[in-house]
Amino acid sequence: MVAVVSQRGPRWSTWRLPGWVAGLAGIGTVPSDSEELRVRKAVLTLSSTLMASLASVWVLTYAVLGLWLSAVIPLAYQLASAASILTFARTRRYLLFRRSQLWMSLLLPFVLQWSLGGFKNSSAVCLWAVTSPLGALLFVGARQAWPWFGAFVGLVAVSGALDPVLAGGAPHIPSGVVVSFFVLTIVGVAATAYTLLQYFVRAREAEQARSERLLLNVLPEPVAARLKNEDGIIADTYDDVTVLFADIVGFTPLAERLPAREVVAVLDLVFGRWDELAARCGVEKIKTIGDAYMVASGIPLPRDDHAEAIAEMALAMRPELDSLAAETRLKLEVRIGIDTGPVVAGVIGRAKFIYDLWGDTVNTASRMEAHAPSGTIQVTERAFERLRQRYEFRHRGTVDVKGKGPMTTYLLVGRRDAQDTRSKMRSHHVDQR
């Protein structure tokens, strides 16, 4: 059995919480949660903890003033909220946790305000209840948040109707405490809302950026930008493109001998290294089919040196595979086919997008690969004409290509050195004279 290790980079994120906060935020998550659900659970847990902590100010102040009923209400909220968080951590029942937190944050501020004698004497503590519809908007959704907001407005209206009656029996609270609590309520509600939205927005931005990276792994960047901004079919014609097909020789019998996990790991390592080559050469990876690998140059952005870029890619692919073969002690060889010419490129699919190429150039490059001897790079005559000044070739002769008939082909050997190139150019100049 061959030991193969596939290495992948760490999951990317634009924003990370301190360790203990991240641990608290994740107490109710399970591995099967989507990223969006993880964000919602984390925001609800952190907001519930923050609001329960701030309630200590009301508990202590009203206890010192001897307003025991008004002190017990925020204390009861703290205890109930703590119990709710602990139950959530133990059972992972998110719907129960969400519902209990929304109801407590909606009702208890109004009950506290009524116990203190109305809006003025309580410093409008009912403003804390706005966190309930705000939380419903974040945790439940825009449509389901309307009833919570309606309940908040209704309770405000009831409080307004009851205020003259409540004010008549209001307990005495020093004016300094009333003013201080007005400030604390305004700042506290604003800070809580801002903190929640800050966390939610940053988490969503991180996830959006991650999704953007995943999209760019499927589509070229200019095509992805068009797909997001345009409706309809994305299709373009390119007059001058170079296409490369590569295939791992004998991989099917090799796959039959290896466990499935190692087969996938080997392909992941091979294609991972070729992906890095494609990025360095500035060519566009189109797709993989089994153990076949396809790249192109000159799309989606045209470039004059598209043939040279593919040649550099092809010459570097075999050494990378040889290095990997030595590391894994597997016999790995590649054959490559190249052609240059016009193609049609576009995006197909609805549920899963793919950027693909069509045309004779694509089919011919595929045939060049299929008829290439093992370990070689076979090119068409038109690709040879584009590359002959800078690269060494061996004339293979006429090959009967399936679906194409007899074709003159060449095997790409390597890059010409600068001295040899200058010598041939001088000789060509003398001949012209």
Short mmCIF file of C-alpha atoms in Angstrom, two decimals:
data_model
loop_
_atom_site.label_atom_id
_atom_site.label_comp_id
_atom_site.label_asym_id
_atom_site.label_seq_id
_atom_site.Cartn_x
_atom_site.Cartn_y
_atom_site.Cartn_z
CA MET A 1 0.00 0.00 0.00
CA VAL A 2 1.29 3.45 -0.94
CA ALA A 3 1.08 6.23 1.62
CA VAL A 4 -0.29 9.36 -0.02
CA VAL A 5 -1.00 12.57 1.85
CA SER A 6 -3.16 15.27 0.29
CA GLN A 7 -2.51 18.69 1.75
CA ARG A 8 -5.00 21.49 1.60
CA GLY A 9 -4.70 25.01 2.90
CA PRO A 10 -6.50 26.19 6.04
CA ARG A 11 -9.99 27.45 5.68
CA TRP A 12 -9.84 31.12 4.88
CA SER A 13 -11.49 33.79 6.98
CA THR A 14 -11.26 37.55 6.99
CA TRP A 15 -12.10 37.98 10.65
CA ARG A 16 -11.41 35.86 13.71
CA LEU A 17 -12.74 36.22 17.26
CA PRO A 18 -10.61 35.85 20.39
CA GLY A 19 -10.37 32.24 21.50
CA TRP A 20 -12.70 32.35 24.48
CA VAL A 21 -15.34 34.35 22.60
CA ALA A 22 -15.16 31.94 19.67
CA GLY A 23 -15.58 29.04 22.08
CA LEU A 24 -18.67 30.65 23.61
CA ALA A 25 -20.09 31.46 20.17
CA GLY A 26 -19.78 27.86 19.06
CA ILE A 27 -21.33 26.07 22.02
CA GLY A 28 -24.52 25.13 20.16
CA THR A 29 -23.10 24.24 16.75
CA VAL A 30 -22.98 20.76 15.26
CA PRO A 31 -20.79 19.52 12.37
CA SER A 32 -23.76 19.30 10.00
CA ASP A 33 -24.63 23.01 10.38
CA SER A 34 -24.33 25.20 7.32
CA GLU A 35 -22.03 28.20 7.59
CA GLU A 36 -25.01 30.58 7.70
CA LEU A 37 -26.63 28.61 10.54
CA ARG A 38 -23.35 28.68 12.46
CA VAL A 39 -23.29 32.46 12.17
CA ARG A 40 -26.88 32.77 13.38
CA LYS A 41 -26.26 30.51 16.37
CA ALA A 42 -23.09 32.35 17.28
CA VAL A 43 -24.70 35.80 17.07
CA LEU A 44 -27.67 34.72 19.18
CA THR A 45 -25.46 33.14 21.83
CA LEU A 46 -23.19 36.19 22.07
CA SER A 47 -26.06 38.68 22.14
CA SER A 48 -27.89 36.73 24.84
CA THR A 49 -24.75 36.60 26.95
CA LEU A 50 -24.08 40.32 26.47
CA MET A 51 -27.61 41.39 27.40
CA ALA A 52 -27.73 39.09 30.44
CA SER A 53 -24.43 40.56 31.63
CA LEU A 54 -25.65 44.15 31.22
CA ALA A 55 -28.76 43.34 33.27
CA SER A 56 -26.53 43.25 36.37
CA VAL A 57 -26.52 47.06 36.40
CA TRP A 58 -30.31 47.16 36.85
CA VAL A 59 -30.30 44.39 39.44
CA LEU A 60 -27.72 46.09 41.64
CA THR A 61 -29.10 49.63 41.27
CA TYR A 62 -32.70 48.77 42.08
CA ALA A 63 -31.64 46.47 44.92
CA VAL A 64 -29.66 49.35 46.48
CA LEU A 65 -32.72 51.62 46.11
CA GLY A 66 -34.88 48.99 47.82
CA LEU A 67 -37.02 48.40 44.72
CA TRP A 68 -36.99 44.64 45.14
CA LEU A 69 -39.64 43.79 42.56
CA SER A 70 -37.83 45.84 39.93
CA ALA A 71 -34.54 44.17 40.91
CA VAL A 72 -35.99 40.68 40.72
CA ILE A 73 -37.23 41.13 37.12
CA PRO A 74 -33.78 41.61 35.49
CA LEU A 75 -32.38 38.98 37.89
CA ALA A 76 -35.02 36.54 36.70
CA TYR A 77 -34.05 37.42 33.14
CA GLN A 78 -30.40 36.69 33.89
CA LEU A 79 -31.17 33.32 35.44
CA ALA A 80 -33.59 32.32 32.70
CA SER A 81 -31.17 33.41 30.00
CA ALA A 82 -28.31 31.49 31.61
CA ALA A 83 -30.51 28.39 31.85
CA SER A 84 -31.48 28.80 28.21
CA ILE A 85 -27.85 29.06 27.09
CA LEU A 86 -26.82 26.02 29.15
CA THR A 87 -29.74 24.00 27.78
CA PHE A 88 -28.77 25.00 24.27
CA ALA A 89 -25.17 23.94 24.86
CA ARG A 90 -26.33 20.57 26.15
CA THR A 91 -29.21 19.76 23.77
CA ARG A 92 -28.31 21.82 20.66
CA ARG A 93 -32.02 22.64 20.31
CA TYR A 94 -31.63 25.89 18.42
CA LEU A 95 -35.32 26.60 17.75
CA LEU A 96 -36.18 26.37 21.45
CA PHE A 97 -33.20 28.55 22.35
CA ARG A 98 -34.08 31.15 19.72
CA ARG A 99 -37.74 31.30 20.69
CA SER A 100 -37.06 31.62 24.43
CA GLN A 101 -34.49 34.38 23.94
CA LEU A 102 -36.72 36.39 21.62
CA TRP A 103 -39.68 36.17 24.01
CA MET A 104 -37.62 37.13 27.07
CA SER A 105 -35.99 40.09 25.34
CA LEU A 106 -39.42 41.26 24.14
CA LEU A 107 -41.49 40.95 27.33
CA LEU A 108 -39.20 41.51 30.32
CA PRO A 109 -38.15 45.12 29.47
CA PHE A 110 -41.83 46.12 29.35
CA VAL A 111 -42.59 44.31 32.63
CA LEU A 112 -39.66 46.13 34.24
CA GLN A 113 -40.86 49.47 32.89
CA TRP A 114 -44.38 48.88 34.24
CA SER A 115 -42.99 47.99 37.68
CA LEU A 116 -41.06 51.28 37.77
CA GLY A 117 -43.97 53.54 36.85
CA GLY A 118 -43.79 54.13 33.12
CA PHE A 119 -41.52 55.64 30.52
CA LYS A 120 -39.95 58.50 32.45
CA ASN A 121 -39.32 56.84 35.78
CA SER A 122 -37.87 53.71 34.10
CA SER A 123 -35.70 55.68 31.71
CA ALA A 124 -37.64 54.09 28.82
CA VAL A 125 -36.11 50.72 29.58
CA CYS A 126 -38.58 49.18 27.12
CA LEU A 127 -36.20 50.27 24.34
CA TRP A 128 -34.27 47.09 25.13
CA ALA A 129 -37.19 45.14 23.71
CA VAL A 130 -36.33 46.36 20.20
CA THR A 131 -33.56 43.75 20.25
CA SER A 132 -36.32 41.13 19.89
CA PRO A 133 -37.56 42.11 16.38
CA LEU A 134 -33.98 42.94 15.45
CA GLY A 135 -32.93 39.47 16.57
CA ALA A 136 -35.85 37.93 14.69
CA LEU A 137 -34.68 39.74 11.57
CA LEU A 138 -31.19 38.28 11.94
CA PHE A 139 -32.06 34.81 13.22
CA VAL A 140 -35.44 34.01 11.68
CA GLY A 141 -35.65 36.04 8.47
CA ALA A 142 -37.24 39.20 7.09
CA ARG A 143 -40.72 37.77 6.57
CA GLN A 144 -40.95 36.05 9.96
CA ALA A 145 -39.61 39.16 11.77
CA TRP A 146 -42.73 41.25 11.07
CA PRO A 147 -44.86 39.66 13.84
CA TRP A 148 -42.12 40.33 16.37
CA PHE A 149 -41.87 43.94 15.31
CA GLY A 150 -45.67 44.22 15.42
CA ALA A 151 -45.65 42.79 18.96
CA PHE A 152 -43.03 45.37 19.98
CA VAL A 153 -45.10 48.24 18.54
CA GLY A 154 -48.21 46.88 20.24
CA LEU A 155 -46.51 46.70 23.64
CA VAL A 156 -45.22 50.25 23.19
CA ALA A 157 -48.78 51.37 22.47
CA VAL A 158 -50.08 49.54 25.56
CA SER A 159 -47.35 51.11 27.65
CA GLY A 160 -48.31 54.54 26.33
CA ALA A 161 -51.95 53.96 27.29
CA LEU A 162 -50.99 52.73 30.77
CA ASP A 163 -48.38 55.39 31.41
CA PRO A 164 -50.64 57.96 33.16
CA VAL A 165 -51.93 55.29 35.54
CA LEU A 166 -48.47 53.85 36.20
CA ALA A 167 -46.92 57.28 36.73
CA GLY A 168 -49.38 58.03 39.54
CA GLY A 169 -48.04 55.17 41.68
CA ALA A 170 -44.41 55.35 40.56
CA PRO A 171 -41.75 54.80 43.27
CA HIS A 172 -39.25 57.56 43.92
CA ILE A 173 -36.03 57.19 41.94
CA PRO A 174 -33.33 59.92 42.19
CA SER A 175 -33.21 62.07 39.08
CA GLY A 176 -29.50 61.31 38.66
CA VAL A 177 -30.30 57.58 38.42
CA VAL A 178 -33.10 58.24 35.92
CA VAL A 179 -30.83 60.35 33.69
CA SER A 180 -27.96 57.86 34.01
CA PHE A 181 -30.24 55.00 33.03
CA PHE A 182 -31.54 57.00 30.06
CA VAL A 183 -27.95 57.30 28.87
CA LEU A 184 -27.24 53.64 29.63
CA THR A 185 -30.36 52.47 27.81
CA ILE A 186 -29.66 54.52 24.70
CA VAL A 187 -25.97 53.62 24.59
CA GLY A 188 -26.58 49.99 25.59
CA VAL A 189 -29.27 49.33 22.99
CA ALA A 190 -27.24 51.09 20.29
CA ALA A 191 -24.04 49.24 21.27
CA THR A 192 -25.82 45.88 21.36
CA ALA A 193 -27.43 46.43 17.97
CA TYR A 194 -24.18 47.69 16.49
CA THR A 195 -22.16 44.79 17.91
CA LEU A 196 -24.61 42.22 16.59
CA LEU A 197 -24.73 43.79 13.16
CA GLN A 198 -20.96 44.21 13.11
CA TYR A 199 -20.43 40.54 13.86
CA PHE A 200 -23.14 39.41 11.47
CA VAL A 201 -21.93 41.62 8.61
CA ARG A 202 -18.29 40.61 9.05
CA ALA A 203 -19.16 36.95 9.27
CA ARG A 204 -21.27 37.24 6.14
CA GLU A 205 -18.48 39.13 4.36
CA ALA A 206 -16.06 36.35 5.25
CA GLU A 207 -18.47 33.74 3.94
CA GLN A 208 -19.14 35.79 0.81
CA ALA A 209 -15.41 36.09 0.17
CA ARG A 210 -15.04 32.34 0.66
CA SER A 211 -17.90 31.74 -1.78
CA GLU A 212 -16.21 34.12 -4.21
CA ARG A 213 -13.02 32.07 -4.02
CA LEU A 214 -14.97 28.88 -4.62
CA LEU A 215 -16.64 30.48 -7.65
CA LEU A 216 -13.24 31.49 -9.01
CA ASN A 217 -12.11 27.88 -8.65
CA VAL A 218 -14.87 26.97 -11.11
CA LEU A 219 -14.92 29.96 -13.46
CA PRO A 220 -12.27 32.40 -14.71
CA GLU A 221 -12.47 35.73 -12.90
CA PRO A 222 -13.72 37.81 -15.88
CA VAL A 223 -16.36 35.17 -16.64
CA ALA A 224 -17.46 35.01 -12.99
CA ALA A 225 -17.87 38.80 -12.98
CA ARG A 226 -20.02 38.63 -16.12
CA LEU A 227 -22.11 35.81 -14.70
CA LYS A 228 -22.94 37.89 -11.63
CA ASN A 229 -23.82 40.99 -13.64
CA GLU A 230 -25.44 39.60 -16.78
CA ASP A 231 -28.50 37.51 -17.55
CA GLY A 232 -28.67 35.07 -20.39
CA ILE A 233 -26.10 32.90 -22.13
CA ILE A 234 -22.41 33.70 -21.84
CA ALA A 235 -20.67 32.58 -25.04
CA ASP A 236 -17.67 34.02 -26.92
CA THR A 237 -15.69 33.18 -30.05
CA TYR A 238 -11.91 33.36 -29.92
CA ASP A 239 -9.86 33.23 -33.11
CA ASP A 240 -6.49 32.32 -31.62
CA VAL A 241 -6.27 30.00 -28.61
CA THR A 242 -3.95 27.17 -27.62
CA VAL A 243 -5.46 24.10 -25.95
CA LEU A 244 -3.65 21.37 -24.00
CA PHE A 245 -4.92 17.95 -22.99
CA ALA A 246 -2.96 15.72 -20.63
CA ASP A 247 -3.66 12.17 -19.54
CA ILE A 248 -1.94 9.98 -16.95
CA VAL A 249 -0.85 6.85 -18.79
CA GLY A 250 -2.07 3.58 -17.32
CA PHE A 251 -3.97 5.21 -14.49
CA THR A 252 -7.06 3.00 -14.88
CA PRO A 253 -5.25 -0.28 -14.02
CA LEU A 254 -3.36 1.58 -11.30
CA ALA A 255 -6.67 2.75 -9.81
CA GLU A 256 -7.90 -0.85 -9.75
CA ARG A 257 -4.99 -1.84 -7.49
CA LEU A 258 -5.23 1.05 -5.02
CA PRO A 259 -7.91 1.77 -2.40
CA ALA A 260 -10.41 4.39 -3.48
CA ARG A 261 -9.12 6.95 -0.99
CA GLU A 262 -5.57 6.68 -2.32
CA VAL A 263 -6.74 6.93 -5.92
CA VAL A 264 -8.41 10.24 -5.17
CA ALA A 265 -5.42 11.41 -3.11
CA VAL A 266 -3.00 10.67 -5.98
CA LEU A 267 -5.13 12.60 -8.46
CA ASP A 268 -5.47 15.45 -5.97
CA LEU A 269 -1.70 15.68 -5.64
CA VAL A 270 -1.08 15.49 -9.39
CA PHE A 271 -3.73 18.02 -10.33
CA GLY A 272 -2.78 20.23 -7.41
CA ARG A 273 0.77 20.54 -8.72
CA TRP A 274 -0.45 21.10 -12.26
CA ASP A 275 -2.84 23.76 -10.98
CA GLU A 276 0.14 25.58 -9.49
CA LEU A 277 1.94 25.34 -12.83
CA ALA A 278 -1.11 26.72 -14.61
CA ALA A 279 -1.19 29.67 -12.25
CA ARG A 280 2.53 30.34 -12.75
CA CYS A 281 2.26 30.11 -16.53
CA GLY A 282 -0.87 32.27 -16.60
CA VAL A 283 -3.01 29.70 -18.42
CA GLU A 284 -6.61 28.83 -17.64
CA LYS A 285 -7.53 25.44 -16.22
CA ILE A 286 -10.73 24.35 -17.95
CA LYS A 287 -11.62 21.02 -16.34
CA THR A 288 -10.58 17.54 -15.34
CA ILE A 289 -12.32 14.38 -16.49
CA GLY A 290 -11.17 11.34 -14.56
CA ASP A 291 -7.40 11.38 -14.93
CA ALA A 292 -7.49 13.78 -17.93
CA TYR A 293 -6.52 17.42 -17.49
CA MET A 294 -7.36 20.33 -19.81
CA VAL A 295 -5.99 23.87 -19.90
CA ALA A 296 -6.09 26.67 -22.44
CA SER A 297 -4.35 29.97 -23.05
CA GLY A 298 -5.70 33.05 -24.79
CA ILE A 299 -9.05 32.87 -23.00
CA PRO A 300 -11.00 34.52 -21.52
CA LEU A 301 -8.49 37.35 -22.03
CA PRO A 302 -6.62 37.19 -25.35
CA ARG A 303 -2.81 37.18 -25.25
CA ASP A 304 -0.21 37.12 -28.02
CA ASP A 305 2.00 34.50 -26.37
CA HIS A 306 -0.73 31.94 -25.69
CA ALA A 307 1.11 29.15 -27.54
CA GLU A 308 4.37 29.82 -25.67
CA ALA A 309 2.53 29.81 -22.32
CA ILE A 310 1.04 26.38 -23.07
CA ALA A 311 4.42 25.08 -24.24
CA GLU A 312 6.01 26.16 -20.95
CA MET A 313 3.19 24.49 -19.06
CA ALA A 314 3.58 21.26 -21.03
CA LEU A 315 7.36 21.10 -20.53
CA ALA A 316 6.97 21.57 -16.78
CA MET A 317 4.19 19.02 -16.28
CA ARG A 318 6.30 15.90 -16.82
CA PRO A 319 9.07 16.83 -14.33
CA GLU A 320 6.41 17.55 -11.72
CA LEU A 321 4.86 14.14 -12.34
CA ASP A 322 8.28 12.45 -12.22
CA SER A 323 8.95 14.10 -8.85
CA LEU A 324 5.61 12.94 -7.52
CA ALA A 325 6.21 9.42 -8.84
CA ALA A 326 9.47 9.29 -6.90
CA GLU A 327 7.75 10.47 -3.73
CA THR A 328 4.85 7.99 -3.96
CA ARG A 329 6.84 5.11 -5.52
CA LEU A 330 4.16 4.84 -8.20
CA LYS A 331 4.78 4.55 -11.93
CA LEU A 332 3.30 7.75 -13.30
CA GLU A 333 3.70 8.93 -16.88
CA VAL A 334 1.87 11.54 -18.88
CA ARG A 335 1.10 12.10 -22.52
CA ILE A 336 0.13 15.55 -23.76
CA GLY A 337 -1.54 16.93 -26.86
CA ILE A 338 -1.57 20.55 -28.06
CA ASP A 339 -3.32 22.43 -30.85
CA THR A 340 -3.76 26.10 -31.73
CA GLY A 341 -6.73 27.72 -33.42
CA PRO A 342 -10.24 29.14 -32.96
CA VAL A 343 -12.62 27.99 -30.21
CA VAL A 344 -16.01 28.81 -28.78
CA ALA A 345 -16.09 29.31 -25.00
CA GLY A 346 -19.01 29.71 -22.65
CA VAL A 347 -20.77 28.84 -19.43
CA ILE A 348 -23.23 25.97 -19.35
CA GLY A 349 -25.38 24.53 -16.59
CA ARG A 350 -27.96 25.87 -14.16
CA ALA A 351 -27.45 24.17 -10.80
CA LYS A 352 -23.69 23.67 -11.36
CA PHE A 353 -21.79 25.97 -13.68
CA ILE A 354 -18.94 24.91 -15.91
CA TYR A 355 -16.79 26.99 -18.25
CA ASP A 356 -16.00 24.91 -21.30
CA LEU A 357 -14.56 25.09 -24.82
CA TRP A 358 -15.83 23.69 -28.11
CA GLY A 359 -14.57 23.47 -31.64
CA ASP A 360 -12.14 21.69 -33.92
CA THR A 361 -9.14 22.99 -32.00
CA VAL A 362 -10.38 21.34 -28.82
CA ASN A 363 -11.12 18.04 -30.57
CA THR A 364 -7.75 18.03 -32.34
CA ALA A 365 -5.81 18.74 -29.12
CA SER A 366 -7.65 15.83 -27.53
CA ARG A 367 -6.72 13.59 -30.47
CA MET A 368 -3.09 14.72 -30.21
CA GLU A 369 -3.04 13.55 -26.61
CA ALA A 370 -4.78 10.25 -27.38
CA HIS A 371 -2.29 9.38 -30.17
CA ALA A 372 0.84 10.66 -28.39
CA PRO A 373 3.47 8.14 -27.29
CA SER A 374 3.77 7.78 -23.54
CA GLY A 375 5.88 10.51 -21.96
CA THR A 376 5.72 12.83 -24.97
CA ILE A 377 4.13 16.13 -25.98
CA GLN A 378 2.53 15.87 -29.42
CA VAL A 379 1.50 19.02 -31.28
CA THR A 380 -0.22 19.80 -34.56
CA GLU A 381 1.52 21.40 -37.50
CA ARG A 382 -0.10 24.77 -36.83
CA ALA A 383 1.06 24.70 -33.20
CA PHE A 384 4.53 23.73 -34.45
CA GLU A 385 4.61 26.75 -36.78
CA ARG A 386 3.79 29.04 -33.86
CA LEU A 387 6.51 27.60 -31.63
CA ARG A 388 9.34 26.46 -33.92
CA GLN A 389 11.45 29.61 -33.43
CA ARG A 390 11.69 29.19 -29.66
CA TYR A 391 11.34 25.45 -29.06
CA GLU A 392 12.97 22.25 -30.24
CA PHE A 393 10.79 19.64 -31.97
CA ARG A 394 11.18 16.17 -33.34
CA HIS A 395 9.26 15.48 -36.53
CA ARG A 396 7.08 12.46 -35.91
CA GLY A 397 5.66 12.21 -39.39
CA THR A 398 2.16 11.47 -40.55
CA VAL A 399 -0.23 10.01 -37.98
CA ASP A 400 -3.65 8.60 -38.83
CA VAL A 401 -5.77 10.50 -36.31
CA LYS A 402 -9.19 9.15 -35.45
CA GLY A 403 -11.89 11.37 -36.91
CA LYS A 404 -9.30 13.59 -38.63
CA GLY A 405 -7.41 11.33 -41.05
CA PRO A 406 -3.66 11.62 -41.77
CA MET A 407 -2.02 14.54 -39.95
CA THR A 408 1.56 15.76 -39.74
CA THR A 409 2.57 15.95 -36.09
CA TYR A 410 5.59 16.94 -34.05
CA LEU A 411 6.90 16.12 -30.59
CA LEU A 412 7.85 19.08 -28.40
CA VAL A 413 11.28 18.36 -26.93
CA GLY A 414 12.32 21.52 -25.08
CA ARG A 415 13.13 25.19 -25.19
CA ARG A 416 15.82 26.46 -27.54
CA ASP A 417 18.63 28.27 -25.77
CA ALA A 418 19.20 31.91 -26.61
CA GLN A 419 22.52 31.30 -28.42
CA ASP A 420 21.03 28.66 -30.68
CA THR A 421 18.09 30.90 -31.46
CA ARG A 422 20.36 33.81 -32.40
CA SER A 423 22.49 31.54 -34.60
CA LYS A 424 19.48 30.25 -36.50
CA MET A 425 18.14 33.77 -36.92
CA ARG A 426 21.50 34.94 -38.37
CA SER A 427 21.59 31.95 -40.71
CA HIS A 428 18.07 32.68 -41.83
CA HIS A 429 19.02 36.32 -42.46
CA VAL A 430 22.03 35.28 -44.63
CA ASP A 431 19.86 32.89 -46.61
CA GLN A 432 17.37 35.67 -47.25
CA ARG A 433 20.17 37.82 -48.66
#
